PDB file of C-alpha atoms in Angstrom:
ATOM      1  CA  MET A 202      30.495 129.026 314.944  1.00 59.00           C
ATOM      2  CA  LEU A 203      28.600 125.950 316.088  1.00 73.00           C
ATOM      3  CA  SER A 204      26.446 126.676 319.159  1.00 82.00           C
ATOM      4  CA  ALA A 205      23.370 125.396 320.920  1.00 82.00           C
ATOM      5  CA  ARG A 206      21.496 128.488 319.489  1.00 87.00           C
ATOM      6  CA  SER A 207      22.606 128.036 315.980  1.00 90.00           C
ATOM      7  CA  LEU A 208      21.853 124.318 316.083  1.00 91.00           C
ATOM      8  CA  PHE A 209      18.328 124.836 317.280  1.00 91.00           C
ATOM      9  CA  GLN A 210      17.817 127.766 314.918  1.00 93.00           C
ATOM     10  CA  GLU A 211      18.784 125.604 312.058  1.00 95.00           C
ATOM     11  CA  ILE A 212      16.390 122.953 313.099  1.00 95.00           C
ATOM     12  CA  LEU A 213      13.609 125.497 313.567  1.00 95.00           C
ATOM     13  CA  ASP A 214      14.163 127.201 310.298  1.00 95.00           C
ATOM     14  CA  ASP A 215      13.839 123.940 308.174  1.00 97.00           C
ATOM     15  CA  ASP A 216      10.238 122.417 307.762  1.00 97.00           C
ATOM     16  CA  ARG A 217      11.581 118.871 307.680  1.00 97.00           C
ATOM     17  CA  SER A 218      13.639 119.045 310.781  1.00 97.00           C
ATOM     18  CA  PHE A 219      10.974 121.194 312.678  1.00 97.00           C
ATOM     19  CA  ARG A 220       8.408 118.568 311.748  1.00 97.00           C
ATOM     20  CA  LEU A 221      10.474 115.798 313.143  1.00 98.00           C
ATOM     21  CA  PHE A 222      11.269 117.756 316.400  1.00 97.00           C
ATOM     22  CA  CYS A 223       7.544 118.539 317.089  1.00 97.00           C
ATOM     23  CA  SER A 224       6.511 115.103 316.197  1.00 98.00           C
ATOM     24  CA  ILE A 225       8.883 113.523 318.608  1.00 97.00           C
ATOM     25  CA  ALA A 226       7.895 115.976 321.331  1.00 97.00           C
ATOM     26  CA  ALA A 227       4.128 115.638 320.814  1.00 97.00           C
ATOM     27  CA  SER A 228       4.441 111.843 320.830  1.00 96.00           C
ATOM     28  CA  GLY A 229       6.270 111.783 324.156  1.00 95.00           C
ATOM     29  CA  GLU A 230       3.908 114.322 325.862  1.00 96.00           C
ATOM     30  CA  ALA A 231       0.777 112.412 324.608  1.00 95.00           C
ATOM     31  CA  GLN A 232       2.357 109.153 325.978  1.00 95.00           C
ATOM     32  CA  GLY A 233       3.024 110.911 329.259  1.00 95.00           C
ATOM     33  CA  GLY A 234      -0.538 112.072 329.341  1.00 96.00           C
ATOM     34  CA  TRP A 235      -1.943 108.607 328.863  1.00 96.00           C
ATOM     35  CA  GLU A 236       0.292 107.147 331.495  1.00 96.00           C
ATOM     36  CA  ASN A 237      -0.608 109.681 334.192  1.00 97.00           C
ATOM     37  CA  GLY A 238      -4.310 109.287 333.305  1.00 96.00           C
ATOM     38  CA  ARG A 239      -4.124 105.514 333.887  1.00 97.00           C
ATOM     39  CA  ILE A 240      -2.184 105.933 337.110  1.00 98.00           C
ATOM     40  CA  ALA A 241      -4.683 108.425 338.466  1.00 97.00           C
ATOM     41  CA  ALA A 242      -7.481 105.980 337.663  1.00 97.00           C
ATOM     42  CA  LEU A 243      -5.600 103.079 339.433  1.00 98.00           C
ATOM     43  CA  VAL A 244      -4.334 104.965 342.523  1.00 97.00           C
ATOM     44  CA  PRO A 245      -4.686 102.721 345.720  1.00 97.00           C
ATOM     45  CA  PRO A 246      -7.334 103.678 348.237  1.00 95.00           C
ATOM     46  CA  SER A 247      -4.724 104.647 350.736  1.00 94.00           C
ATOM     47  CA  MET A 248      -3.297 107.287 348.372  1.00 96.00           C
ATOM     48  CA  ARG A 249      -6.425 108.646 346.667  1.00 95.00           C
ATOM     49  CA  ASP A 250      -5.571 112.192 347.796  1.00 95.00           C
ATOM     50  CA  LEU A 251      -2.790 112.091 344.931  1.00 96.00           C
ATOM     51  CA  ALA A 252      -5.366 111.221 342.230  1.00 97.00           C
ATOM     52  CA  PRO A 253      -6.217 114.849 341.396  1.00 96.00           C
ATOM     53  CA  LYS A 254      -2.678 115.871 341.106  1.00 97.00           C
ATOM     54  CA  ILE A 255      -1.776 112.994 338.917  1.00 97.00           C
ATOM     55  CA  THR A 256      -4.759 113.787 336.796  1.00 97.00           C
ATOM     56  CA  ARG A 257      -3.533 117.388 336.479  1.00 97.00           C
ATOM     57  CA  HIS A 258      -0.132 116.172 335.493  1.00 97.00           C
ATOM     58  CA  GLY A 259      -1.622 114.055 332.736  1.00 97.00           C
ATOM     59  CA  ALA A 260      -3.765 116.953 331.500  1.00 96.00           C
ATOM     60  CA  ASP A 261      -0.720 119.179 331.262  1.00 97.00           C
ATOM     61  CA  GLU A 262       1.152 116.592 329.269  1.00 97.00           C
ATOM     62  CA  ASP A 263      -1.836 116.173 326.901  1.00 97.00           C
ATOM     63  CA  LYS A 264      -1.899 119.976 326.533  1.00 97.00           C
ATOM     64  CA  HIS A 265       1.715 120.011 325.577  1.00 97.00           C
ATOM     65  CA  GLY A 266       1.149 117.422 322.920  1.00 97.00           C
ATOM     66  CA  ARG A 267      -1.648 119.566 321.525  1.00 97.00           C
ATOM     67  CA  ILE A 268       0.759 122.539 321.544  1.00 97.00           C
ATOM     68  CA  PHE A 269       3.247 120.865 319.479  1.00 97.00           C
ATOM     69  CA  HIS A 270       0.675 119.657 316.987  1.00 97.00           C
ATOM     70  CA  ALA A 271      -0.532 123.292 316.742  1.00 97.00           C
ATOM     71  CA  LEU A 272       2.871 124.510 315.878  1.00 97.00           C
ATOM     72  CA  LEU A 273       2.971 121.991 313.083  1.00 97.00           C
ATOM     73  CA  ARG A 274      -0.531 123.067 311.890  1.00 97.00           C
ATOM     74  CA  LYS A 275       0.555 126.793 311.784  1.00 95.00           C
ATOM     75  CA  ARG A 276       3.169 125.825 309.266  1.00 95.00           C
ATOM     76  CA  GLY A 277       0.787 123.549 307.337  1.00 97.00           C
ATOM     77  CA  LEU A 278       2.811 120.383 308.431  1.00 97.00           C
ATOM     78  CA  ASP A 279       1.407 117.026 309.463  1.00 97.00           C
ATOM     79  CA  PRO A 280       3.230 115.019 312.123  1.00 97.00           C
ATOM     80  CA  VAL A 281       5.509 112.147 311.027  1.00 97.00           C
ATOM     81  CA  GLU A 282       5.990 108.777 312.565  1.00 95.00           C
ATOM     82  CA  VAL A 283       8.439 108.841 315.329  1.00 96.00           C
ATOM     83  CA  PRO A 284      11.427 106.570 314.653  1.00 96.00           C
ATOM     84  CA  PRO A 285      11.671 103.887 317.412  1.00 96.00           C
ATOM     85  CA  GLU A 286      15.320 104.794 318.173  1.00 97.00           C
ATOM     86  CA  THR A 287      14.133 108.438 319.090  1.00 97.00           C
ATOM     87  CA  ASP A 288      11.208 107.307 321.185  1.00 96.00           C
ATOM     88  CA  TYR A 289      12.445 108.330 324.669  1.00 96.00           C
ATOM     89  CA  THR A 290       9.338 107.160 326.635  1.00 92.00           C
ATOM     90  CA  MET A 291       9.149 103.818 325.040  1.00 92.00           C
ATOM     91  CA  LEU A 292      12.851 103.194 325.421  1.00 96.00           C
ATOM     92  CA  LEU A 293      12.635 104.078 329.159  1.00 95.00           C
ATOM     93  CA  GLU A 294       9.721 101.534 329.580  1.00 92.00           C
ATOM     94  CA  ARG A 295      11.722  98.809 327.843  1.00 93.00           C
ATOM     95  CA  ARG A 296      14.535  99.463 330.281  1.00 94.00           C
ATOM     96  CA  GLY A 297      12.115  98.920 333.123  1.00 89.00           C
ATOM     97  CA  ILE A 298      11.806 102.627 334.176  1.00 89.00           C
ATOM     98  CA  GLY A 299       8.464 103.627 335.484  1.00 86.00           C
ATOM     99  CA  LEU A 300       5.302 101.426 335.468  1.00 92.00           C
ATOM    100  CA  ALA A 301       4.986  98.987 332.641  1.00 90.00           C
ATOM    101  CA  HIS A 302       2.162  99.549 330.240  1.00 92.00           C
ATOM    102  CA  GLU A 303       0.923  95.977 330.672  1.00 92.00           C
ATOM    103  CA  LYS A 304       0.131  96.891 334.302  1.00 94.00           C
ATOM    104  CA  LEU A 305      -1.439 100.161 333.351  1.00 95.00           C
ATOM    105  CA  HIS A 306      -3.731  98.526 330.943  1.00 94.00           C
ATOM    106  CA  ARG A 307      -5.126  96.255 333.667  1.00 93.00           C
ATOM    107  CA  ASP A 308      -8.127  97.527 335.765  1.00 91.00           C
ATOM    108  CA  GLU A 309      -6.429  96.581 338.952  1.00 94.00           C
ATOM    109  CA  PRO A 310      -5.422  99.054 341.748  1.00 95.00           C
ATOM    110  CA  LEU A 311      -1.808  99.849 341.917  1.00 97.00           C
ATOM    111  CA  THR A 312       0.267  99.522 345.080  1.00 96.00           C
ATOM    112  CA  GLU A 313       1.810 102.135 347.222  1.00 95.00           C
ATOM    113  CA  GLN A 314       5.220 100.881 346.035  1.00 95.00           C
ATOM    114  CA  ASP A 315       3.951 101.399 342.464  1.00 97.00           C
ATOM    115  CA  ILE A 316       3.100 105.091 343.154  1.00 97.00           C
ATOM    116  CA  LEU A 317       6.504 105.612 344.856  1.00 96.00           C
ATOM    117  CA  ILE A 318       8.194 104.276 341.767  1.00 96.00           C
ATOM    118  CA  TYR A 319       6.013 106.462 339.478  1.00 97.00           C
ATOM    119  CA  LEU A 320       7.046 109.551 341.401  1.00 98.00           C
ATOM    120  CA  ALA A 321      10.696 108.643 341.462  1.00 97.00           C
ATOM    121  CA  HIS A 322      10.564 108.097 337.709  1.00 96.00           C
ATOM    122  CA  SER A 323       8.750 111.367 337.193  1.00 97.00           C
ATOM    123  CA  ARG A 324      11.246 113.243 339.326  1.00 98.00           C
ATOM    124  CA  ILE A 325      14.036 112.167 337.064  1.00 97.00           C
ATOM    125  CA  THR A 326      12.278 112.720 333.579  1.00 97.00           C
ATOM    126  CA  GLU A 327      10.724 116.027 334.841  1.00 97.00           C
ATOM    127  CA  GLN A 328      14.212 117.238 335.708  1.00 97.00           C
ATOM    128  CA  ARG A 329      15.371 116.482 332.241  1.00 97.00           C
ATOM    129  CA  ALA A 330      12.264 118.201 330.768  1.00 96.00           C
ATOM    130  CA  ALA A 331      12.633 121.199 332.914  1.00 96.00           C
ATOM    131  CA  ASP A 332      16.371 121.631 332.095  1.00 96.00           C
ATOM    132  CA  GLN A 333      15.625 121.414 328.331  1.00 95.00           C
ATOM    133  CA  MET A 334      12.953 124.020 328.578  1.00 96.00           C
ATOM    134  CA  VAL A 335      15.218 126.430 330.491  1.00 95.00           C
ATOM    135  CA  MET A 336      17.672 126.112 327.584  1.00 94.00           C
ATOM    136  CA  LEU A 337      15.146 126.718 325.008  1.00 94.00           C
ATOM    137  CA  ILE A 338      13.708 129.735 326.711  1.00 95.00           C
ATOM    138  CA  LYS A 339      17.262 131.074 326.872  1.00 93.00           C
ATOM    139  CA  TYR A 340      17.547 131.042 323.169  1.00 92.00           C
ATOM    140  CA  PHE A 341      13.957 131.128 321.878  1.00 93.00           C
ATOM    141  CA  GLY A 342      11.808 132.441 324.699  1.00 90.00           C
ATOM    142  CA  ASP A 343      11.084 135.686 322.648  1.00 92.00           C
ATOM    143  CA  ASN A 344      10.622 133.966 319.310  1.00 93.00           C
ATOM    144  CA  ALA A 345       7.463 134.958 317.714  1.00 92.00           C
ATOM    145  CA  GLU A 346       6.609 131.424 316.501  1.00 93.00           C
ATOM    146  CA  VAL A 347       7.458 129.302 319.464  1.00 95.00           C
ATOM    147  CA  GLY A 348       8.296 131.496 322.401  1.00 95.00           C
ATOM    148  CA  ARG A 349       4.871 131.635 323.956  1.00 95.00           C
ATOM    149  CA  ALA A 350       4.535 127.795 323.751  1.00 96.00           C
ATOM    150  CA  ILE A 351       7.897 127.302 325.255  1.00 96.00           C
ATOM    151  CA  ARG A 352       7.250 129.509 328.095  1.00 96.00           C
ATOM    152  CA  MET A 353       3.954 127.783 329.009  1.00 96.00           C
ATOM    153  CA  ILE A 354       5.491 124.259 328.791  1.00 97.00           C
ATOM    154  CA  SER A 355       8.481 125.351 330.940  1.00 97.00           C
ATOM    155  CA  ASN A 356       6.215 126.667 333.636  1.00 96.00           C
ATOM    156  CA  ASP A 357       4.228 123.440 333.672  1.00 97.00           C
ATOM    157  CA  GLU A 358       7.507 121.355 333.792  1.00 97.00           C
ATOM    158  CA  ASP A 359       8.684 123.492 336.757  1.00 97.00           C
ATOM    159  CA  ASN A 360       5.307 122.699 338.557  1.00 97.00           C
ATOM    160  CA  HIS A 361       5.701 118.994 337.692  1.00 98.00           C
ATOM    161  CA  LEU A 362       9.120 118.909 339.086  1.00 97.00           C
ATOM    162  CA  ALA A 363       8.146 120.773 342.382  1.00 97.00           C
ATOM    163  CA  TYR A 364       5.294 118.287 342.801  1.00 97.00           C
ATOM    164  CA  CYS A 365       7.562 115.301 342.607  1.00 98.00           C
ATOM    165  CA  HIS A 366       9.991 116.818 345.205  1.00 98.00           C
ATOM    166  CA  GLU A 367       7.195 117.580 347.552  1.00 97.00           C
ATOM    167  CA  GLU A 368       5.494 114.272 347.386  1.00 97.00           C
ATOM    168  CA  LEU A 369       8.655 112.234 347.523  1.00 98.00           C
ATOM    169  CA  LEU A 370       9.889 114.136 350.552  1.00 98.00           C
ATOM    170  CA  ARG A 371       6.456 113.532 352.325  1.00 97.00           C
ATOM    171  CA  LEU A 372       6.757 109.777 351.535  1.00 97.00           C
ATOM    172  CA  ALA A 373      10.404 109.873 352.726  1.00 97.00           C
ATOM    173  CA  GLY A 374       9.141 111.431 356.030  1.00 96.00           C
ATOM    174  CA  GLU A 375       6.833 108.449 356.330  1.00 95.00           C
ATOM    175  CA  GLY A 376       9.614 105.956 356.352  1.00 96.00           C
ATOM    176  CA  HIS A 377      10.300 105.334 352.588  1.00 96.00           C
ATOM    177  CA  GLY A 378      13.507 107.375 352.318  1.00 96.00           C
ATOM    178  CA  ARG A 379      15.844 104.419 351.646  1.00 96.00           C
ATOM    179  CA  THR A 380      13.670 102.908 349.015  1.00 96.00           C
ATOM    180  CA  ILE A 381      13.153 106.225 347.366  1.00 97.00           C
ATOM    181  CA  GLN A 382      16.817 107.024 347.232  1.00 97.00           C
ATOM    182  CA  ARG A 383      17.521 103.560 345.808  1.00 96.00           C
ATOM    183  CA  VAL A 384      14.848 103.826 343.037  1.00 96.00           C
ATOM    184  CA  LEU A 385      15.913 107.457 342.214  1.00 97.00           C
ATOM    185  CA  ARG A 386      19.514 106.317 341.571  1.00 96.00           C
ATOM    186  CA  GLU A 387      18.548 103.287 339.665  1.00 96.00           C
ATOM    187  CA  CYS A 388      16.277 105.410 337.380  1.00 96.00           C
ATOM    188  CA  ALA A 389      18.794 108.201 336.991  1.00 97.00           C
ATOM    189  CA  LEU A 390      21.476 105.944 335.629  1.00 96.00           C
ATOM    190  CA  VAL A 391      19.223 104.174 333.170  1.00 97.00           C
ATOM    191  CA  GLU A 392      17.675 107.578 332.171  1.00 97.00           C
ATOM    192  CA  ILE A 393      21.120 109.019 331.396  1.00 98.00           C
ATOM    193  CA  GLN A 394      21.828 106.015 329.162  1.00 98.00           C
ATOM    194  CA  VAL A 395      18.515 106.314 327.229  1.00 98.00           C
ATOM    195  CA  TYR A 396      18.929 110.034 326.901  1.00 98.00           C
ATOM    196  CA  HIS A 397      22.308 109.618 325.381  1.00 98.00           C
ATOM    197  CA  GLN A 398      21.048 106.905 323.008  1.00 98.00           C
ATOM    198  CA  VAL A 399      18.038 108.997 322.026  1.00 98.00           C
ATOM    199  CA  GLY A 400      20.345 112.232 321.589  1.00 97.00           C
ATOM    200  CA  LEU A 401      22.519 110.446 319.101  1.00 98.00           C
ATOM    201  CA  ALA A 402      19.755 108.952 317.228  1.00 98.00           C
ATOM    202  CA  VAL A 403      17.878 112.404 316.921  1.00 97.00           C
ATOM    203  CA  MET A 404      21.075 114.162 315.848  1.00 96.00           C
ATOM    204  CA  GLU A 405      21.790 111.535 313.249  1.00 97.00           C
ATOM    205  CA  ARG A 406      18.292 112.017 311.746  1.00 97.00           C
ATOM    206  CA  MET A 407      18.628 115.768 311.932  1.00 97.00           C
ATOM    207  CA  GLY A 408      22.044 115.588 310.153  1.00 96.00           C
ATOM    208  CA  ARG A 409      20.550 113.564 307.279  1.00 96.00           C
ATOM    209  CA  LEU A 410      17.546 115.986 306.882  1.00 97.00           C
ATOM    210  CA  LEU A 411      19.821 119.108 307.082  1.00 97.00           C
ATOM    211  CA  GLY A 412      22.784 117.724 305.065  1.00 96.00           C
ATOM    212  CA  TRP A 413      25.313 118.240 307.820  1.00 96.00           C
ATOM    213  CA  PRO A 414      28.888 117.521 306.632  1.00 96.00           C
ATOM    214  CA  ALA A 415      30.704 114.624 308.447  1.00 96.00           C
ATOM    215  CA  PRO A 416      33.007 116.987 310.635  1.00 95.00           C
ATOM    216  CA  LYS A 417      29.890 118.764 312.024  1.00 95.00           C
ATOM    217  CA  ALA A 418      28.113 115.626 312.815  1.00 95.00           C
ATOM    218  CA  ALA A 419      31.155 114.206 314.526  1.00 95.00           C
ATOM    219  CA  LEU A 420      31.558 117.321 316.508  1.00 95.00           C
ATOM    220  CA  LEU A 421      27.909 117.232 317.683  1.00 95.00           C
ATOM    221  CA  ALA A 422      28.312 113.440 318.564  1.00 96.00           C
ATOM    222  CA  ALA A 423      31.348 114.223 320.601  1.00 96.00           C
ATOM    223  CA  GLY A 424      29.297 116.849 322.433  1.00 95.00           C
ATOM    224  CA  ILE A 425      26.614 114.309 323.263  1.00 96.00           C
ATOM    225  CA  HIS A 426      29.245 111.770 324.419  1.00 97.00           C
ATOM    226  CA  SER A 427      30.892 114.357 326.721  1.00 97.00           C
ATOM    227  CA  VAL A 428      27.501 115.212 328.330  1.00 96.00           C
ATOM    228  CA  TYR A 429      26.940 111.569 328.914  1.00 97.00           C
ATOM    229  CA  ALA A 430      30.373 111.078 330.507  1.00 97.00           C
ATOM    230  CA  TYR A 431      29.745 114.050 332.915  1.00 97.00           C
ATOM    231  CA  GLU A 432      26.291 112.780 333.872  1.00 97.00           C
ATOM    232  CA  ARG A 433      27.603 109.283 334.531  1.00 95.00           C
ATOM    233  CA  LEU A 434      30.373 110.678 336.642  1.00 95.00           C
ATOM    234  CA  ALA A 435      28.666 113.230 338.666  1.00 94.00           C
ATOM    235  CA  GLY A 436      25.654 114.834 336.960  1.00 92.00           C
ATOM    236  CA  TRP A 437      23.227 112.042 338.153  1.00 94.00           C
ATOM    237  CA  ARG A 438      23.533 113.355 341.694  1.00 94.00           C
ATOM    238  CA  LYS A 439      21.421 116.442 340.760  1.00 93.00           C
ATOM    239  CA  MET A 440      18.734 113.993 339.646  1.00 94.00           C
ATOM    240  CA  VAL A 441      18.453 112.129 342.920  1.00 95.00           C
ATOM    241  CA  THR A 442      18.688 115.106 345.298  1.00 96.00           C
ATOM    242  CA  LEU A 443      15.377 116.049 346.981  1.00 97.00           C
ATOM    243  CA  THR A 444      14.765 119.600 348.192  1.00 96.00           C
ATOM    244  CA  MET A 445      11.484 121.212 349.356  1.00 96.00           C
ATOM    245  CA  PRO A 446      10.271 123.409 346.435  1.00 95.00           C
ATOM    246  CA  GLU A 447       9.405 127.061 346.665  1.00 92.00           C
ATOM    247  CA  ARG A 448       6.310 126.174 344.680  1.00 92.00           C
ATOM    248  CA  ARG A 449       4.219 124.222 347.209  1.00 94.00           C
ATOM    249  CA  ASP A 450       1.134 122.212 346.106  1.00 93.00           C
ATOM    250  CA  ALA A 451       2.101 122.989 342.541  1.00 94.00           C
ATOM    251  CA  LEU A 452      -0.497 120.775 341.006  1.00 94.00           C
ATOM    252  CA  GLY A 453      -3.315 121.509 343.353  1.00 86.00           C
ATOM    253  CA  GLY A 454      -5.394 123.393 340.904  1.00 71.00           C
ATOM    254  CA  PRO A 455      -6.869 122.907 337.485  1.00 71.00           C
ATOM    255  CA  ALA A 456      -4.650 122.674 334.360  1.00 69.00           C
ATOM    256  CA  THR A 457      -4.179 125.836 332.406  1.00 72.00           C
ATOM    257  CA  VAL A 458      -5.620 126.164 328.967  1.00 69.00           C
ATOM    258  CA  ALA A 459      -3.275 125.761 325.882  1.00 67.00           C
ATOM    259  CA  PRO A 460      -2.437 129.023 324.249  1.00 63.00           C
ATOM    260  CA  VAL A 461      -3.557 129.911 320.815  1.00 57.00           C
ATOM    261  CA  ILE A 462      -0.643 129.363 318.659  1.00 63.00           C
TER     262      ILE A 462
END
């Protein structure tokens, strides 16, 4: 029977698919670490109180990248080049989501509007990351090889999501509510499209590596299409809703150390 558990177990058990999975994940986390580091360095003077939290966010992302690389080393595997069609962060940037790398490469202070856009973008992508980690914990949280890493990353993603909610609500209270809702909706609709595109590309690559028969590949593609249809119809609303989190000041301290894999 085809299920999310059996699908991920198949990917986990094969060195080639596991190598691709970890390489894609490590690349995305490293990119997020760099982006947050640059944003922290360029925060406008009026919002300097956010710089330590953005720095912590970037440090967590860097740590996640190291964790995925450590999982590869544990199997004696080297990372592979990430296929462009599976590069979630790059494709989001090309669609205008988040802050352009051209801007981050300059040594010019960002604007308050830039930081608002960054937080709104992060609220969307961290929701995606948190949801994915919840699913992985459900199936592999107790797995001897990857369980500890998954649990740590999931806790960090929950912190990142809580931080985005809290800071955006604070900015909304300062009069930016309409702008925040507009940016959130725009980001969510584009992110859903990119996630759909990347999901199909990753499954196509995995199918080739694992030799999936055409009916299985077609069934998985249909599942990805159905998720996309739901998110376009109603699921995007979850991504744009802001609620005060139970975890307050979730990024107020230093980043935790990566576990020994």
